[in-house]
Amino acid sequence: MAESSPTSPKPRRTRRRSMSPPPNLSSSSVSLSEELQCCVCLNVFSDPVSTPCGHNFCRICLKQCWDNSQIYSCPYCKETFSKRPELKINTTLREITLIFKEKFSLRSSEVLCDVCDERKLKALKSCLMCQTSYCKTHLEPHQRVLNLKKHKLLDPVENIKDYICEKHERPLELFCRDDQTCVCVFCTDGDHKNHNTVPLEEESKEKKTRLMKTQTYIQQMIQKRIKKIQDIKHSAELRKRSREQEKAASVEVFSDLIRSIERCQTELLEMMEEEQKAEEKQDEDLIKDLEQEITDLKWRDSELLEKITHSEDHLHLIQIDPSSLYRAPDMKNWSEISMKTHVSVETLRALTQLQETLNEKLIQTVLMKMQQYAVDVTLDPDTAQPNLILSEDRKQVRYGDIQHELPDNPERFDKSACVLGKEGFTSGRFYFEVQVKDKTNWDLGVARESINRKGKIRLTPQDGLWNVALRNENEYWACANPDVSLCLKVKPQKVGVFVDYEEGLVCFYDVESRSHIYSFTAQTFAEKLFPFFSPCPNDGGKNSAPLIISPVHYNK
């Protein structure tokens, strides 16, 4: 049950005057309340009207002033008007006062003067000693007579007996902290004797202080939640904007891929059509040759048939030239000519080239997609092994032969020549590129936050590290336990690293040749991941070049 205010021992629904604004009004609201008060009734305007001199009053207040006077003057500045001005309600000011009243639950006082006989005016104050409410006129003795000045006055209340001790008929001026109730001075000699009592003003002030602290805390909570809402909306807007950009970029890169496929397909179809035409022409020529040979053979066959038919003329038959009689006509050896039943080697070669082109284009498309998740990575000097030398901008790291004296903090690698990125990631996708040019040995990848940093470390996913490595200038390995030897067509000069946290994916790409190097798939990430770099020892100066974190250039 809510605790009653010490100024209201027996809470009841009363109407407050605007001269005593509710405690929920801020200083600016109190100031506004004063600006919206009629100087005649001292309440917030009701149907406000404006005089020609620019001052505002309640319509009924100004009407009563002028009805009872032969001179029409402003009650505030006393400026006199030659004739009675026509009053019209200031609609804008009325709207403001209505909003103000609605917001702070302000209403005009309905407590009437107990002394007025005929037409009762609104009470200005209530006296606890007299147990009477007075209008401005009848309150005047309390402001003049010495004994009456000592009376306890408060803002008008409907039932003044609620503020009087029922037992002693005295004003409730004290608060008993032991019994948490309001009492009069006579109560301290009776039921509340030796109790911890304080003046109502003191208790009210203390409670008001506590309420203000509570209000301040609540307002802070409100501000924090408003800030959280703003952050959520801002994040949602950024996600929406990023998603739209991602959609547009995806459409662009895949449209480019489709165009490449269509172009390769057109080239292949044109080549196959040309090859088909050539083969059809060759077939037509062979058929013509065969038909000609058939015609020649038929003619020879007829000739031989005629000679055979006249074979009874022995003398004539014997006189025929033997060479022309027995010689077979000159013909091609058709058994040596094979007919094509499959595509040519050129076509197969073109198909293979098309497949390679599409694979290359697909990898380029995937790489461009991953480059959209580029992040700004810098090196964390607190993790760098003492032999490592970091550039001032924290973008380069190389190995130095002299070990620096650095604090052996828990984050630092003490033996292995490693350093982590300053930024860690617990969700989403991120991508960065590292120049590895002119190096004979290096390690590159991502590591989980709990990776062992003291002594020799194991380069395996089981130990929290996903990386690829170069050894002996041209031996590339994926540290996958067991290690996987990588056969690369070209020596990478810049390596791109892509991570999809939720998908458990870590991919490595040769940025310049736009080719895939290696991917760790189906991994499980349960803690923060950091970019991992190792320039490896100098190897007598052969491996002195630094690893350089490079800005990502989105190439179409």
XYZ file of C-alpha atoms in Angstrom:
556
model
C 0.000 0.000 0.000
C 1.362 3.426 -0.910
C 2.597 5.638 1.944
C 0.528 8.766 2.583
C 2.095 12.187 2.361
C 2.747 13.815 5.757
C 0.828 16.852 4.631
C -2.215 14.689 3.922
C -2.827 12.391 6.919
C -6.131 11.231 5.551
C -5.797 11.262 1.762
C -8.869 12.180 -0.133
C -9.610 13.524 -3.568
C -9.134 17.282 -3.347
C -8.621 19.920 -5.940
C -5.376 21.893 -5.889
C -4.853 25.508 -6.744
C -2.379 26.421 -9.433
C -0.504 28.626 -6.958
C 0.754 25.405 -5.387
C 1.857 23.307 -8.376
C 2.116 19.523 -7.985
C 5.533 18.134 -7.001
C 5.911 16.475 -10.384
C 6.412 19.871 -12.021
C 9.951 20.728 -13.001
C 11.312 24.231 -12.469
C 10.585 25.073 -16.098
C 7.028 23.765 -15.694
C 6.542 25.845 -12.524
C 7.716 28.878 -14.482
C 5.221 28.071 -17.216
C 2.500 27.619 -14.588
C 3.182 31.133 -13.326
C 3.052 32.524 -16.857
C -0.349 30.888 -17.378
C -1.894 32.349 -14.189
C -4.593 34.967 -14.200
C -3.503 37.813 -11.896
C -7.112 38.264 -10.722
C -8.032 34.757 -9.517
C -4.432 33.482 -9.356
C -5.444 30.303 -11.163
C -4.435 28.921 -14.534
C -6.384 30.698 -17.261
C -9.907 29.612 -18.011
C -11.161 30.848 -21.417
C -8.345 33.428 -21.604
C -8.967 36.799 -23.246
C -6.471 39.539 -24.126
C -6.743 43.251 -23.459
C -5.574 45.843 -26.019
C -2.513 46.415 -23.846
C -1.494 42.787 -24.352
C -2.239 41.270 -20.927
C -4.290 38.102 -20.449
C -7.042 37.230 -17.965
C -9.792 34.683 -17.456
C -12.820 35.882 -19.415
C -15.136 35.744 -16.410
C -12.583 37.504 -14.152
C -12.161 40.439 -16.522
C -15.918 40.598 -17.158
C -16.616 40.827 -13.414
C -14.016 43.564 -12.989
C -15.563 45.675 -15.708
C -19.166 44.911 -14.731
C -18.520 46.412 -11.295
C -16.780 49.535 -12.576
C -17.503 52.505 -14.742
C -13.867 52.655 -15.879
C -12.485 50.021 -18.186
C -8.841 49.486 -17.283
C -6.362 46.633 -17.291
C -6.255 45.017 -13.800
C -2.533 44.442 -14.235
C -1.027 47.623 -15.733
C -4.035 49.895 -15.027
C -4.101 51.222 -18.583
C -7.496 52.792 -19.234
C -9.567 52.263 -22.395
C -11.983 54.901 -23.765
C -14.661 52.320 -24.368
C -15.176 48.782 -23.202
C -13.103 46.489 -25.455
C -14.833 43.597 -27.133
C -13.406 40.441 -25.597
C -12.614 37.426 -27.700
C -11.097 34.219 -26.419
C -7.421 33.800 -27.216
C -7.729 30.349 -28.808
C -3.985 29.700 -28.963
C -3.507 30.518 -25.287
C -6.557 28.432 -24.402
C -5.099 25.413 -26.193
C -1.817 25.861 -24.315
C -3.562 26.047 -20.933
C -5.727 23.022 -21.727
C -2.644 20.999 -22.651
C -0.871 22.213 -19.522
C -3.838 21.317 -17.303
C -4.216 17.904 -18.921
C -0.523 17.094 -18.631
C -0.158 18.093 -14.981
C -3.738 17.421 -13.867
C -4.240 21.074 -12.868
C -7.732 22.298 -12.146
C -9.132 25.471 -10.798
C -9.860 25.476 -7.081
C -13.399 24.505 -6.197
C -12.960 25.344 -2.491
C -15.215 28.274 -1.715
C -14.932 30.868 1.009
C -16.768 29.816 4.184
C -17.441 33.439 5.197
C -19.087 34.822 2.047
C -22.862 35.088 2.461
C -24.536 35.536 -0.896
C -22.240 34.841 -3.805
C -19.383 32.720 -2.464
C -15.998 33.455 -3.951
C -13.191 30.991 -4.375
C -11.062 30.469 -1.319
C -7.515 31.780 -1.367
C -6.287 30.083 1.828
C -7.504 27.691 4.512
C -6.660 28.361 8.190
C -5.960 25.324 10.356
C -6.495 27.248 13.571
C -9.827 28.687 12.502
C -10.672 25.585 10.474
C -12.072 27.958 7.870
C -11.363 28.746 4.196
C -11.157 32.423 3.201
C -11.393 34.336 -0.041
C -9.021 37.195 -0.697
C -11.249 39.745 1.045
C -11.968 37.721 4.171
C -8.342 36.591 4.441
C -7.236 40.189 4.938
C -7.433 40.135 8.817
C -5.037 37.170 8.879
C -2.543 39.303 7.024
C -3.018 42.330 9.274
C -3.943 41.286 12.838
C -0.901 40.190 14.859
C -2.513 37.163 16.559
C -4.110 35.995 13.324
C -0.779 36.240 11.533
C 0.418 33.371 13.756
C -2.274 31.077 12.413
C -1.275 28.184 10.166
C -2.396 28.886 6.596
C -2.303 26.446 3.676
C -3.674 26.174 0.207
C -7.450 25.702 0.097
C -8.681 22.185 0.942
C -12.219 20.855 0.728
C -12.307 19.114 4.098
C -10.088 20.996 6.498
C -10.914 18.558 9.318
C -8.564 16.056 7.664
C -5.742 18.361 8.761
C -6.936 18.590 12.390
C -6.175 16.110 15.161
C -9.488 14.362 15.955
C -8.481 13.834 19.587
C -7.168 17.263 20.509
C -8.769 19.471 17.837
C -5.352 20.960 17.071
C -3.555 21.298 13.712
C -1.474 18.311 12.672
C 1.915 20.021 12.723
C 4.234 17.120 13.633
C 5.123 13.754 12.197
C 5.801 10.725 14.416
C 8.513 8.656 12.743
C 7.989 5.761 15.143
C 4.328 5.323 14.200
C 4.603 6.935 10.764
C 1.634 9.226 11.315
C 0.861 12.924 11.636
C 0.191 14.268 15.156
C -0.486 17.551 16.957
C 1.649 19.081 19.707
C -0.658 17.682 22.408
C -0.136 14.131 21.088
C 3.517 14.321 22.132
C 2.385 14.442 25.770
C 0.116 11.455 25.371
C 0.193 8.434 23.015
C 3.332 9.662 21.250
C 5.288 10.747 24.283
C 9.053 10.213 23.920
C 8.507 9.269 20.270
C 10.719 10.580 17.518
C 8.645 13.488 16.223
C 9.674 16.205 13.800
C 7.864 19.155 12.197
C 5.817 18.265 9.170
C 7.923 20.641 7.069
C 11.096 18.785 8.043
C 9.638 15.362 7.328
C 8.107 16.655 4.118
C 11.419 18.158 3.064
C 13.263 14.913 3.817
C 10.670 12.823 2.049
C 10.708 15.253 -0.845
C 14.494 14.848 -1.008
C 14.097 11.073 -1.097
C 11.388 11.363 -3.707
C 13.574 13.655 -5.785
C 16.419 11.137 -5.557
C 14.028 8.402 -6.603
C 12.729 10.630 -9.374
C 16.286 11.373 -10.493
C 17.053 7.653 -10.532
C 13.873 6.933 -12.462
C 14.660 9.720 -14.915
C 18.133 8.263 -15.358
C 16.554 4.868 -16.025
C 14.223 6.506 -18.524
C 17.126 8.257 -20.242
C 19.102 5.028 -20.373
C 16.174 3.255 -21.958
C 15.566 6.115 -24.362
C 19.265 5.922 -25.255
C 18.938 2.158 -25.680
C 15.949 2.633 -27.966
C 17.922 5.180 -29.972
C 20.860 2.760 -30.145
C 18.587 -0.056 -31.287
C 16.957 2.155 -33.910
C 20.369 3.407 -35.026
C 21.704 -0.159 -35.233
C 18.602 -1.240 -37.103
C 19.043 1.656 -39.539
C 22.715 0.793 -40.030
C 21.823 -2.883 -40.558
C 19.111 -1.912 -43.017
C 21.472 0.396 -44.883
C 24.208 -2.248 -44.864
C 21.738 -4.897 -45.996
C 20.564 -2.704 -48.861
C 24.153 -2.020 -49.897
C 24.896 -5.721 -49.628
C 21.887 -6.573 -51.766
C 22.903 -4.023 -54.387
C 26.492 -5.263 -54.392
C 25.344 -8.885 -54.571
C 23.110 -8.129 -57.523
C 26.003 -6.336 -59.217
C 28.627 -9.045 -58.697
C 26.302 -11.885 -59.606
C 24.999 -9.990 -62.609
C 28.618 -9.623 -63.689
C 29.073 -13.359 -63.175
C 25.977 -14.092 -65.243
C 27.223 -11.778 -67.993
C 30.565 -13.594 -67.997
C 28.811 -16.950 -68.204
C 26.623 -15.727 -71.065
C 29.657 -14.292 -72.864
C 31.621 -17.561 -72.496
C 28.554 -19.521 -73.545
C 28.125 -17.354 -76.646
C 31.788 -17.754 -77.564
C 31.593 -21.520 -77.082
C 28.388 -21.810 -79.112
C 29.890 -19.703 -81.904
C 33.004 -21.883 -81.941
C 30.940 -25.085 -81.933
C 28.734 -23.682 -84.712
C 31.785 -22.823 -86.811
C 33.230 -26.259 -86.139
C 29.918 -27.837 -87.071
C 29.794 -25.877 -90.327
C 33.350 -26.940 -91.144
C 32.517 -30.566 -90.410
C 29.344 -30.350 -92.512
C 31.363 -28.848 -95.394
C 33.916 -31.621 -95.062
C 31.147 -34.219 -95.080
C 29.593 -32.642 -98.187
C 32.965 -32.713 -99.966
C 33.518 -36.374 -99.033
C 30.036 -37.275 -100.215
C 30.701 -35.503 -103.522
C 33.975 -37.375 -103.939
C 32.278 -40.658 -103.145
C 29.412 -39.949 -105.539
C 31.928 -39.077 -108.279
C 33.847 -42.274 -107.647
C 30.594 -44.230 -107.722
C 29.778 -42.598 -111.095
C 33.250 -43.495 -112.401
C 32.968 -47.031 -111.113
C 29.521 -47.429 -112.651
C 30.869 -46.235 -116.004
C 33.768 -48.741 -115.776
C 31.359 -51.413 -114.720
C 29.245 -50.751 -117.828
C 32.327 -50.815 -120.003
C 33.446 -54.131 -118.584
C 29.945 -55.510 -118.887
C 29.899 -54.640 -122.582
C 33.224 -56.359 -123.212
C 32.126 -59.399 -121.309
C 28.919 -59.464 -123.318
C 30.901 -59.604 -126.568
C 33.290 -62.183 -125.243
C 32.483 -64.560 -128.132
C 34.575 -62.351 -130.380
C 37.731 -63.936 -129.164
C 40.015 -62.025 -131.527
C 38.611 -58.640 -130.451
C 38.767 -59.535 -126.793
C 42.381 -60.610 -127.022
C 43.364 -57.410 -128.855
C 42.142 -55.175 -125.993
C 44.950 -53.409 -124.107
C 45.503 -55.564 -120.999
C 46.481 -52.581 -118.888
C 43.147 -50.919 -119.536
C 41.298 -54.152 -119.160
C 42.543 -55.257 -115.781
C 43.604 -51.969 -114.118
C 41.326 -50.814 -111.278
C 40.380 -47.140 -111.374
C 42.336 -44.721 -109.129
C 40.286 -44.289 -106.005
C 40.796 -42.987 -102.403
C 41.459 -45.439 -99.633
C 38.269 -44.769 -97.655
C 39.225 -47.171 -94.925
C 41.838 -44.646 -93.792
C 39.244 -41.892 -93.447
C 37.424 -42.061 -90.064
C 34.129 -40.385 -89.364
C 33.819 -38.138 -86.214
C 31.274 -39.400 -83.725
C 32.210 -37.005 -80.820
C 33.279 -33.418 -80.256
C 36.727 -32.372 -81.297
C 39.744 -31.880 -79.093
C 39.408 -28.157 -79.701
C 35.854 -28.237 -78.381
C 36.921 -30.190 -75.313
C 39.739 -27.746 -74.777
C 37.297 -24.850 -75.084
C 34.943 -26.526 -72.598
C 37.791 -26.965 -70.166
C 38.809 -23.354 -70.636
C 35.210 -22.295 -70.043
C 35.079 -24.309 -66.836
C 38.316 -22.759 -65.623
C 37.075 -19.285 -66.520
C 33.829 -19.832 -64.672
C 35.631 -21.204 -61.618
C 37.969 -18.221 -61.645
C 35.070 -15.822 -62.104
C 33.143 -17.502 -59.300
C 36.106 -17.178 -56.942
C 36.485 -13.520 -57.927
C 32.787 -12.984 -57.220
C 33.058 -14.659 -53.828
C 36.150 -12.594 -53.000
C 34.416 -9.351 -53.957
C 31.498 -10.420 -51.777
C 33.811 -11.034 -48.827
C 35.611 -7.712 -49.301
C 32.348 -5.974 -48.422
C 32.941 -7.074 -44.809
C 36.318 -5.357 -44.546
C 37.206 -4.116 -41.045
C 39.910 -1.761 -39.818
C 42.464 -3.948 -38.029
C 45.321 -2.586 -35.906
C 47.948 -4.481 -33.923
C 47.732 -4.774 -30.135
C 51.145 -3.896 -28.609
C 50.139 -5.520 -25.291
C 50.118 -8.934 -27.015
C 53.331 -8.548 -29.077
C 56.230 -10.901 -28.305
C 59.252 -8.814 -27.100
C 61.257 -9.358 -30.313
C 58.529 -7.880 -32.499
C 58.707 -4.287 -33.732
C 55.386 -2.569 -34.471
C 55.037 0.515 -36.644
C 53.731 3.729 -35.127
C 50.359 3.353 -36.852
C 50.118 -0.296 -35.617
C 49.719 -1.553 -39.193
C 53.124 -3.298 -39.661
C 55.063 -5.886 -37.685
C 58.544 -7.271 -38.251
C 60.959 -9.383 -36.253
C 63.890 -7.740 -34.467
C 66.995 -9.615 -33.298
C 67.035 -7.678 -30.002
C 64.451 -8.617 -27.397
C 62.895 -5.570 -25.730
C 62.164 -5.453 -22.017
C 58.386 -5.305 -21.822
C 55.881 -6.075 -19.039
C 55.099 -9.780 -18.968
C 51.357 -9.218 -18.833
C 48.983 -12.178 -19.312
C 48.044 -11.044 -22.826
C 51.610 -11.057 -24.182
C 53.211 -13.898 -26.176
C 56.563 -14.510 -24.503
C 58.254 -17.078 -26.800
C 56.449 -17.362 -30.148
C 56.894 -14.367 -32.471
C 53.188 -13.522 -32.551
C 50.888 -10.538 -32.109
C 47.103 -10.207 -32.162
C 44.854 -7.552 -33.610
C 43.446 -5.000 -31.202
C 39.891 -5.618 -32.313
C 38.048 -8.826 -31.417
C 34.834 -10.242 -32.908
C 32.111 -12.367 -31.331
C 29.614 -12.489 -34.198
C 28.998 -11.701 -37.840
C 31.515 -11.590 -40.680
C 34.789 -9.742 -41.065
C 37.574 -9.536 -43.626
C 41.099 -8.071 -43.715
C 44.124 -8.179 -46.045
C 47.812 -8.554 -45.219
C 50.800 -7.944 -47.492
C 53.284 -10.851 -47.291
C 55.567 -9.704 -50.101
C 59.333 -10.522 -49.936
C 58.941 -12.931 -47.017
C 60.189 -16.513 -46.760
C 58.231 -17.439 -43.613
C 55.002 -16.187 -42.058
C 51.844 -17.265 -40.232
C 48.477 -15.612 -40.708
C 44.928 -16.243 -39.533
C 42.684 -15.797 -36.483
C 42.996 -16.949 -32.886
C 40.518 -17.322 -30.053
C 40.913 -15.111 -26.997
C 41.953 -17.971 -24.674
C 44.855 -19.131 -26.871
C 47.966 -20.059 -24.869
C 50.378 -17.122 -24.966
C 53.216 -18.473 -22.872
C 55.894 -20.820 -24.165
C 55.664 -22.623 -27.468
C 52.190 -22.597 -28.996
C 50.529 -25.217 -31.177
C 49.212 -23.976 -34.501
C 46.000 -26.027 -34.657
C 42.251 -25.324 -34.510
C 42.042 -27.579 -31.452
C 44.369 -25.134 -29.689
C 42.400 -22.101 -30.848
C 44.262 -21.065 -33.997
C 43.130 -21.148 -37.618
C 45.955 -20.098 -39.943
C 47.975 -20.768 -43.061
C 51.754 -20.572 -43.140
C 54.702 -20.148 -45.487
C 57.917 -22.059 -44.803
C 61.225 -22.161 -46.675
C 60.135 -19.502 -49.196
C 57.791 -21.709 -51.265
C 56.177 -24.288 -48.980
C 52.613 -23.365 -48.087
C 50.689 -25.162 -45.360
C 47.269 -25.057 -43.763
C 47.726 -25.787 -40.058
C 44.803 -28.189 -39.762
C 46.187 -31.073 -37.613
C 47.429 -32.829 -39.620
C 48.902 -30.042 -41.719
C 47.702 -29.789 -45.308
C 50.263 -29.019 -48.032
C 48.982 -26.338 -50.407
C 49.903 -26.305 -54.112
C 49.603 -22.717 -55.274
C 50.089 -21.680 -58.908
C 51.547 -18.308 -57.939
C 53.284 -16.941 -54.866
C 50.779 -14.753 -52.961
C 51.833 -11.151 -52.411
C 48.747 -10.194 -50.420
C 46.511 -12.562 -48.490
C 42.859 -11.903 -47.644
C 41.329 -13.472 -44.533
C 37.551 -13.885 -44.217
C 35.648 -15.137 -41.164
C 31.955 -16.015 -40.825
C 31.534 -16.491 -37.079
C 28.096 -18.123 -37.128
C 28.946 -20.421 -40.050
C 32.263 -21.496 -38.497
C 34.166 -20.517 -41.648
C 37.709 -19.151 -42.078
C 38.824 -18.572 -45.706
C 42.143 -17.448 -47.168
C 42.510 -15.859 -50.629
C 45.313 -14.642 -52.864
C 44.077 -11.092 -53.421
C 46.115 -10.243 -56.544
C 45.511 -13.467 -58.455
C 41.998 -13.569 -56.978
C 42.304 -17.260 -56.222
C 41.314 -19.424 -53.292
C 44.081 -20.650 -50.974
C 42.356 -22.674 -48.253
C 39.226 -22.782 -46.067
C 38.527 -24.110 -42.583
C 34.867 -25.181 -42.568
C 32.335 -26.440 -39.990
C 34.295 -24.930 -37.114
C 32.710 -23.978 -33.771
C 33.482 -20.568 -32.280
C 32.428 -19.945 -28.699
C 34.541 -16.934 -27.729
C 36.042 -13.767 -29.154
C 38.258 -14.148 -32.241
C 41.273 -11.895 -32.945
C 43.343 -11.475 -36.141
C 46.642 -13.374 -35.698
C 50.027 -12.386 -37.186
C 53.502 -13.900 -37.036
C 56.298 -12.438 -39.214
C 58.573 -15.305 -38.015
C 62.335 -14.846 -37.247
C 64.582 -12.992 -39.705
C 66.429 -16.082 -40.948
C 69.715 -14.182 -41.346
C 68.002 -11.228 -43.039
C 66.161 -13.322 -45.652
C 62.865 -12.832 -43.844
C 63.264 -9.253 -42.592
C 60.305 -7.819 -44.542
C 57.304 -6.872 -42.377
C 53.742 -8.134 -42.461
C 51.621 -5.147 -43.466
C 47.900 -4.773 -42.800
C 46.684 -3.248 -46.054
C 43.581 -1.191 -46.795
C 40.991 -3.189 -48.690
C 40.243 -1.936 -52.182
C 36.968 -3.198 -53.533
C 37.766 -4.185 -57.118
C 35.060 -5.002 -59.592
